[in-house]
Coordinates of C-alpha atoms and ligand atoms in Angstrom, one line a residue:
M1 CA -2.4 -19.5 37.7
I2 CA -5.6 -19.0 35.6
I3 CA -4.4 -17.0 32.6
E4 CA -6.9 -14.5 31.2
P5 CA -6.5 -11.8 28.5
K6 CA -5.5 -8.4 29.9
I7 CA -6.0 -5.9 27.1
R8 CA -4.3 -2.5 27.3
G9 CA -5.1 -0.3 24.3
F10 CA -4.1 -2.3 21.2
I11 CA -2.0 -4.9 23.0
C12 CA -2.7 -7.9 25.3
T13 CA -0.2 -8.1 28.1
T14 CA -0.8 -11.8 28.8
A15 CA -0.5 -14.9 26.6
H16 CA -1.8 -18.5 27.1
P17 CA 0.9 -21.2 26.6
V18 CA -1.6 -23.9 25.7
G19 CA -3.6 -21.6 23.5
C20 CA -0.4 -20.4 21.6
A21 CA 0.7 -24.0 21.1
T22 CA -2.8 -24.8 19.7
N23 CA -2.6 -21.9 17.4
V24 CA 0.8 -23.0 16.1
Q25 CA -0.5 -26.6 15.6
R26 CA -3.6 -25.3 13.6
Q27 CA -1.3 -23.4 11.3
I28 CA 0.9 -26.5 10.8
D29 CA -2.2 -28.6 10.1
H30 CA -3.3 -26.1 7.5
V31 CA -0.1 -26.6 5.6
V32 CA 0.2 -30.4 6.1
I33 CA -3.3 -31.0 5.0
K34 CA -2.7 -29.1 1.8
G35 CA 0.3 -31.3 1.0
A36 CA 4.0 -30.8 0.1
I37 CA 5.3 -27.7 -1.6
P38 CA 8.2 -28.4 -3.9
S39 CA 11.1 -26.0 -3.2
P40 CA 14.9 -26.1 -3.9
R41 CA 15.3 -23.6 -1.0
N42 CA 15.1 -25.5 2.3
R43 CA 17.7 -23.9 4.5
V44 CA 15.9 -20.8 5.7
L45 CA 16.6 -17.8 7.9
V46 CA 13.4 -16.1 9.2
L47 CA 13.8 -12.7 10.8
G48 CA 10.7 -11.9 12.8
C49 CA 9.9 -15.6 13.2
S50 CA 7.6 -15.6 16.2
T51 CA 4.2 -14.2 15.2
G52 CA 2.2 -13.0 12.2
Y53 CA 3.7 -13.4 8.7
G54 CA 7.1 -14.5 9.9
L55 CA 5.8 -17.4 12.0
A56 CA 3.6 -18.4 9.1
S57 CA 6.7 -18.3 6.8
R58 CA 8.6 -20.5 9.2
I59 CA 5.7 -23.0 9.4
V60 CA 5.1 -23.1 5.6
T61 CA 8.7 -23.7 4.7
T62 CA 9.3 -26.3 7.5
F63 CA 6.1 -28.3 7.1
G64 CA 5.5 -27.7 3.4
S65 CA 9.0 -28.0 2.1
D66 CA 10.9 -29.9 4.8
A67 CA 13.1 -26.8 5.5
D68 CA 15.5 -26.5 8.4
T69 CA 15.4 -23.0 9.9
V70 CA 17.1 -20.5 12.1
G71 CA 14.6 -17.9 13.4
V72 CA 15.2 -14.6 15.1
S73 CA 12.6 -12.7 17.1
F74 CA 12.3 -10.3 20.0
E75 CA 10.3 -11.9 22.7
R76 CA 9.8 -12.0 26.5
A77 CA 10.4 -15.1 28.5
P78 CA 8.0 -16.0 31.4
T79 CA 8.6 -15.5 35.1
P80 CA 6.9 -17.4 37.9
D81 CA 4.1 -14.9 38.0
K82 CA 4.1 -13.3 34.6
T83 CA 3.4 -15.0 31.3
A84 CA 5.8 -14.9 28.4
S85 CA 4.9 -12.9 25.3
A86 CA 2.8 -14.9 22.8
G87 CA 5.8 -15.1 20.4
W88 CA 7.9 -16.7 23.0
Y89 CA 5.3 -19.5 23.5
N90 CA 4.9 -19.7 19.7
N91 CA 8.7 -20.2 19.3
R92 CA 8.7 -23.1 21.8
A93 CA 5.7 -24.7 20.3
F94 CA 7.2 -24.4 16.8
E95 CA 10.6 -25.8 17.9
Y96 CA 8.9 -28.8 19.6
R97 CA 6.9 -29.7 16.5
A98 CA 9.6 -29.0 14.0
K99 CA 12.1 -31.2 15.9
A100 CA 9.5 -34.0 16.3
A101 CA 9.1 -33.9 12.5
G102 CA 12.9 -34.4 12.1
R103 CA 13.7 -30.8 11.2
V104 CA 16.4 -28.4 12.5
A105 CA 14.8 -25.4 14.3
V106 CA 17.1 -23.0 16.1
T107 CA 15.6 -19.8 17.6
I108 CA 17.5 -16.8 18.7
E109 CA 15.7 -14.2 20.9
G110 CA 17.2 -10.8 20.7
D111 CA 17.4 -7.5 18.7
A112 CA 17.7 -8.4 15.0
F113 CA 18.9 -4.8 14.4
S114 CA 22.1 -5.4 16.4
D115 CA 25.5 -6.6 15.2
A116 CA 25.6 -9.1 18.1
I117 CA 22.4 -10.9 17.0
K118 CA 23.5 -10.9 13.4
A119 CA 26.8 -12.6 14.5
E120 CA 24.9 -15.1 16.6
A121 CA 22.6 -16.0 13.7
I122 CA 25.6 -16.5 11.4
E123 CA 27.2 -18.8 14.0
A124 CA 23.9 -20.8 14.2
I125 CA 23.6 -21.0 10.4
R126 CA 27.3 -22.3 10.2
S127 CA 26.8 -24.9 12.9
H128 CA 23.3 -26.1 12.0
L129 CA 22.6 -25.4 8.3
G130 CA 26.0 -24.6 6.7
Q131 CA 24.4 -21.9 4.5
V132 CA 20.9 -20.5 3.8
D133 CA 19.1 -20.6 0.5
L134 CA 16.2 -18.3 1.6
V135 CA 16.1 -15.3 3.9
V136 CA 12.6 -14.0 5.0
Y137 CA 12.6 -10.6 6.5
S138 CA 9.4 -10.1 8.5
V139 CA 10.5 -7.9 11.4
A140 CA 7.9 -5.3 12.5
S141 CA 9.1 -3.0 15.3
P142 CA 8.4 0.5 16.5
V143 CA 12.0 1.2 17.4
R144 CA 15.5 0.6 16.0
T145 CA 19.0 1.4 17.3
D146 CA 21.4 1.9 14.5
P147 CA 24.4 -0.4 15.2
K148 CA 26.8 2.0 13.5
D149 CA 26.4 5.0 15.9
G150 CA 24.1 3.7 18.6
V151 CA 21.4 6.3 17.8
S152 CA 17.8 5.0 18.5
Y153 CA 14.9 5.9 16.1
R154 CA 11.2 5.6 16.8
S155 CA 8.7 5.2 14.0
A156 CA 5.7 7.6 13.8
I157 CA 2.7 6.2 12.0
K158 CA 1.3 9.4 10.6
P159 CA 0.2 11.0 7.4
Y160 CA 2.8 12.7 5.3
G161 CA 2.5 16.3 3.9
A162 CA -1.0 17.1 5.1
P163 CA -3.3 16.2 8.0
V164 CA -5.8 13.3 7.4
T165 CA -9.3 13.1 8.7
S166 CA -10.8 9.6 8.5
K167 CA -13.2 7.2 10.1
T168 CA -11.8 5.1 12.8
L169 CA -13.0 2.4 15.2
N170 CA -12.6 1.9 18.9
T171 CA -12.3 -1.9 18.9
G172 CA -13.0 -2.0 22.6
T173 CA -16.4 -0.1 22.5
G174 CA -17.4 -0.6 18.9
E175 CA -17.7 3.1 18.4
V176 CA -17.0 4.5 14.9
S177 CA -15.8 8.1 15.0
E178 CA -13.7 10.6 13.0
I179 CA -10.1 11.2 13.8
S180 CA -7.8 13.9 12.5
V181 CA -4.1 13.0 12.5
E182 CA -1.5 15.7 12.0
P183 CA 1.2 15.0 9.4
A184 CA 4.6 13.8 10.5
S185 CA 7.6 16.2 10.6
E186 CA 10.4 15.5 8.2
E187 CA 12.4 14.1 11.2
E188 CA 9.6 11.7 12.1
A189 CA 9.2 10.5 8.5
A190 CA 13.0 9.9 8.3
A191 CA 13.0 8.0 11.6
T192 CA 10.1 5.8 10.3
V193 CA 12.2 4.9 7.2
K194 CA 15.1 4.2 9.5
V195 CA 13.1 1.7 11.5
M196 CA 10.8 0.1 8.9
G197 CA 12.7 0.8 5.7
G198 CA 15.2 -1.5 3.9
E199 CA 18.5 -0.6 5.6
D200 CA 18.5 -3.4 8.1
W201 CA 17.5 -5.9 5.4
E202 CA 20.6 -4.8 3.4
L203 CA 22.8 -5.0 6.5
W204 CA 21.6 -8.6 7.1
I205 CA 22.3 -9.6 3.5
A206 CA 25.8 -7.9 3.6
A207 CA 26.6 -9.6 6.9
L208 CA 25.5 -13.1 5.7
S209 CA 27.3 -12.6 2.4
D210 CA 30.6 -11.5 4.1
A211 CA 30.4 -14.5 6.4
G212 CA 30.0 -16.8 3.4
V213 CA 26.7 -18.3 4.6
L214 CA 24.6 -17.3 1.7
A215 CA 24.2 -20.2 -0.8
D216 CA 24.7 -19.5 -4.5
G217 CA 21.3 -18.5 -6.0
F218 CA 19.9 -17.6 -2.6
Q219 CA 16.6 -15.7 -2.5
S220 CA 15.4 -13.1 0.1
L221 CA 11.9 -11.8 0.6
N222 CA 10.7 -8.8 2.5
Y223 CA 7.0 -8.1 3.2
T224 CA 5.1 -5.0 2.4
Y225 CA 1.6 -3.6 2.5
L226 CA 0.3 -1.4 -0.4
G227 CA -3.4 -1.8 0.5
S228 CA -6.7 -0.3 -0.3
E229 CA -7.2 3.4 -1.3
L230 CA -9.3 3.5 1.9
T231 CA -6.1 3.2 4.0
W232 CA -3.8 5.1 1.7
P233 CA -4.0 8.5 3.5
I234 CA -2.7 6.9 6.7
Y235 CA -0.6 4.1 5.3
H236 CA 0.6 4.0 1.7
K237 CA 0.9 7.8 1.4
G238 CA 2.0 8.2 5.0
T239 CA 5.3 7.6 6.9
L240 CA 4.9 3.8 6.8
G241 CA 4.4 4.0 3.0
K242 CA 7.6 5.9 2.7
A243 CA 9.4 3.2 4.7
K244 CA 7.9 0.5 2.6
A245 CA 8.9 2.4 -0.6
D246 CA 12.5 2.2 0.8
L247 CA 12.2 -1.6 0.6
D248 CA 11.9 -1.3 -3.2
R249 CA 15.1 0.7 -3.2
A250 CA 16.8 -1.9 -0.9
A251 CA 15.6 -4.8 -3.1
A252 CA 17.1 -3.2 -6.2
A253 CA 20.4 -2.6 -4.4
I254 CA 20.6 -6.2 -3.2
R255 CA 19.7 -7.5 -6.7
A256 CA 22.4 -5.3 -8.2
K257 CA 25.0 -7.0 -6.0
H258 CA 23.7 -10.5 -5.8
G259 CA 21.6 -11.2 -8.9
E260 CA 18.0 -10.9 -10.0
H261 CA 16.5 -13.5 -7.6
A262 CA 18.3 -12.2 -4.6
A263 CA 15.7 -9.9 -3.3
H264 CA 11.9 -9.5 -3.8
V265 CA 9.4 -7.4 -2.0
V266 CA 6.2 -9.3 -1.5
A267 CA 2.9 -7.4 -1.2
L268 CA 0.6 -9.1 1.3
K269 CA -3.0 -8.5 2.4
A270 CA -4.2 -6.9 5.6
V271 CA -4.5 -9.3 8.4
V272 CA -4.9 -9.0 12.2
T273 CA -1.5 -9.1 13.8
Q274 CA 0.1 -7.3 16.8
A275 CA 1.8 -4.9 14.3
S276 CA -1.3 -4.0 12.3
S277 CA -3.6 -3.5 15.2
A278 CA -1.5 -0.5 16.3
I279 CA -2.1 1.4 13.1
P280 CA -4.9 4.0 13.2
V281 CA -7.8 3.5 10.8
V282 CA -6.5 0.0 9.8
P283 CA -8.6 -1.9 12.5
L284 CA -11.8 -0.4 11.0
Y285 CA -10.8 -1.4 7.5
G286 CA -9.9 -4.8 8.9
T287 CA -13.4 -5.4 10.4
L288 CA -14.9 -4.5 7.0
L289 CA -12.5 -6.6 5.0
I290 CA -13.1 -9.7 7.3
K291 CA -16.8 -9.5 6.6
V292 CA -16.6 -8.9 2.9
E293 CA -13.9 -11.5 2.1
D294 CA -15.8 -14.1 4.2
E295 CA -19.0 -13.3 2.3
M296 CA -17.0 -13.9 -1.0
G297 CA -15.4 -17.1 0.3
L298 CA -11.9 -15.4 0.0
G299 CA -11.0 -15.0 3.7
E300 CA -7.3 -15.5 4.5
G301 CA -5.2 -15.1 7.6
P302 CA -1.4 -15.1 7.7
I303 CA -1.0 -18.9 7.2
Q304 CA -3.3 -19.0 4.2
Q305 CA -1.5 -16.0 2.6
I306 CA 2.0 -17.4 3.1
D307 CA 0.9 -20.9 2.0
R308 CA -0.4 -19.3 -1.2
L309 CA 2.8 -17.3 -1.6
F310 CA 5.0 -20.5 -1.4
R311 CA 2.6 -22.9 -3.0
D312 CA 1.5 -20.8 -6.0
K313 CA 3.4 -17.5 -6.4
L314 CA 7.0 -18.8 -5.9
Q315 CA 6.6 -21.8 -8.2
G316 CA 7.9 -21.6 -11.7
E317 CA 8.5 -18.2 -13.4
L318 CA 7.8 -15.3 -11.1
H319 CA 5.1 -12.9 -12.0
L320 CA 6.1 -9.5 -10.9
D321 CA 4.4 -6.1 -10.9
D322 CA 5.8 -3.0 -12.5
A323 CA 7.9 -2.3 -9.4
G324 CA 9.3 -5.9 -9.4
R325 CA 7.1 -7.0 -6.4
I326 CA 5.4 -10.4 -6.0
R327 CA 1.7 -9.8 -5.3
V328 CA -0.3 -11.9 -2.9
D329 CA -2.7 -9.1 -2.2
D330 CA -4.5 -9.8 -5.5
W331 CA -7.8 -11.0 -3.9
E332 CA -8.0 -8.1 -1.4
L333 CA -7.3 -5.5 -4.1
S334 CA -9.5 -7.0 -6.7
D335 CA -12.0 -4.5 -8.2
T336 CA -15.0 -6.4 -6.9
M337 CA -13.7 -6.6 -3.3
Q338 CA -12.5 -2.9 -3.3
K339 CA -15.8 -1.6 -4.8
E340 CA -17.8 -3.4 -2.1
L341 CA -15.4 -2.2 0.7
A342 CA -15.7 1.4 -0.6
R343 CA -19.5 1.2 -0.8
R344 CA -19.7 0.0 2.8
W345 CA -17.0 2.4 4.1
A346 CA -19.0 5.4 2.9
M347 CA -22.0 4.4 4.9
L348 CA -20.3 3.0 8.0
D349 CA -21.2 4.3 11.4
T350 CA -21.6 3.0 15.0
D351 CA -25.2 1.9 14.4
N352 CA -24.6 -0.2 11.2
L353 CA -21.2 -1.6 12.1
A354 CA -22.6 -5.0 13.1
E355 CA -24.4 -5.3 9.8
L356 CA -21.7 -4.1 7.5
A357 CA -18.5 -5.3 9.2
D358 CA -17.4 -8.1 11.6
L359 CA -16.1 -6.7 14.8
P360 CA -16.7 -9.9 16.8
K361 CA -14.5 -11.9 14.4
Y362 CA -11.8 -9.2 14.4
R363 CA -11.8 -9.3 18.2
Q364 CA -11.6 -13.1 18.1
E365 CA -8.6 -13.0 15.7
F366 CA -6.9 -10.5 17.9
L367 CA -7.3 -12.7 21.0
K368 CA -6.1 -15.7 19.1
L369 CA -2.8 -13.9 18.6
F370 CA -2.3 -14.3 22.3
G371 CA -3.6 -17.8 22.5
F372 CA -7.1 -17.0 23.8
G373 CA -10.5 -18.1 22.5
L374 CA -9.3 -21.3 20.8
G375 CA -11.6 -24.3 20.8
G376 CA -10.4 -27.3 22.7
V377 CA -8.3 -25.3 25.2
D378 CA -9.3 -25.5 28.9
Y379 CA -9.0 -21.8 29.9
G380 CA -10.2 -22.6 33.5
A381 CA -7.2 -24.9 34.1
D382 CA -4.4 -23.9 36.5
V383 CA -1.4 -23.3 34.2
D384 CA 2.3 -22.6 35.1
P385 CA 3.4 -19.8 32.8
Q386 CA 6.9 -21.2 32.8
V387 CA 6.0 -24.7 31.7
V388 CA 5.9 -25.1 28.0
P389 CA 3.2 -27.7 26.9
A390 CA 4.8 -30.7 25.4
K391 CA 2.0 -31.0 22.8
Ligands
NAD1 P1 4.0 -9.1 13.9 O1 3.9 -8.0 14.9 O2 3.1 -10.3 14.0 O3 5.5 -9.8 13.9 C1 6.7 -9.0 14.1 C2 7.8 -9.9 14.3 O4 9.0 -9.0 14.4 C3 7.8 -10.7 15.6 O5 8.4 -12.0 15.4 C4 8.7 -9.9 16.6 O6 9.3 -10.7 17.6 C5 9.7 -9.4 15.6 N1 10.5 -8.3 16.0 C6 10.1 -7.1 16.4 N2 11.1 -6.3 16.8 C7 12.3 -7.1 16.7 C8 13.6 -6.9 16.9 N3 14.1 -5.7 17.3 N4 14.5 -7.9 16.7 C9 14.0 -9.2 16.3 N5 12.7 -9.4 16.0 C10 11.9 -8.4 16.2 O7 4.0 -8.4 12.5 P2 3.4 -8.8 11.1 O8 2.1 -8.0 10.9 O9 3.5 -10.2 10.8 O10 4.5 -8.0 10.1 C11 5.6 -8.6 9.5 C12 5.8 -7.9 8.2 O11 4.7 -8.1 7.3 C13 6.0 -6.4 8.3 O12 7.0 -5.9 7.4 C14 4.7 -5.8 7.9 O13 4.7 -4.5 7.5 C15 4.3 -6.8 6.8 N6 2.9 -6.8 6.5 C16 1.9 -6.9 7.4 C17 0.6 -6.9 7.1 C18 -0.5 -6.9 8.1 O14 -1.7 -6.6 7.8 N7 -0.2 -7.4 9.3 C19 0.2 -6.7 5.7 C20 1.2 -6.7 4.8 C21 2.5 -6.7 5.2

């Protein structure tokens, strides 16, 4: 079939196998060209390994530091007439390339929140890696079923305490308008913490520790977004911010049990991913950020951020902020960048969007997540969605 993007709201329901493989290869090239990253931690478990920051983490550790990896993600396999999810193609492309480079790459597709998938991952670690030195937690999900009682929780991305009125962007039409979002109820806020907070991270570390598959001196990382004051009302001070604050609690709890290097929250910059495009207000901020950071020569996507995390921030003595976090959002949150973003944000409307922000590049980045719009890919070719490209 000829595979084209089918966009529904903030997701694309199709993915291109050759485009996804090309996207994975470009990220690998980025790391390989920059050269080796010395690391004593090269047996790695990546939770949320198939897209965004998790995929970038798997690529950087494998191709920068010769790591062997077990990855876990929740993805959809293809059928004869329906494409797989992008992450499923990314996983296959990654495995092929990692194995060709002589690395172990085992991927488990299933619900990371469940006991069954934790047990499967532990078995895979035992058989293929022995133990792990590094655990990267990069799961982003709207729902979680608590394995203890089977109750399902759904996150609500809303302000907390008071309603918020903000500018927002329809990325389909390019229209800038105002939205008012009502605050979450206490129940919705608690559910969001249950889904995106630190509880599952703690459960993973406890399960891995009980099974004896955590190496002495292991490290684990969990990714957060603190972000610009422009997004605080909807993010940092909203329900997601509450969930992210719970990561700091979980990190402290893990450190108390396993030592000071056992858990770090890493603050990363805003990038276009499937998770971030679903958050109100964030896409408008993203179009502005892309334009300003490119003008300043400081543009970064997930692979550049995670490469900088492992290549610079995790080398030698760690520099932590007051809350014990590692900061890779330093360029985004620099005074110069934030002043310019705030200046433009105040003026932004539908008519001047093209001048102040970069919606075409945002759209391009969004489509790339699903393997579309990559140079060198023949999108007119007849492709079998069930055949994974060998290269
Ligand atoms: P993403 O949507 O690209 O990736 C999410 C990953 O989670 C995928 O691999 C998906 O398969 C996996 N996943 C979802 N539900 C799962 C489940 N039940 N079981 C197993 N795997 C599951 O998201 P992302 O933007 O890369 O986010 C990863 C982390 O980085 C999140 O904690 C997010 O808050 C954080 N972060 C994101 C940004 C941003 O701008 N995108 C900025 C800073 C921090």
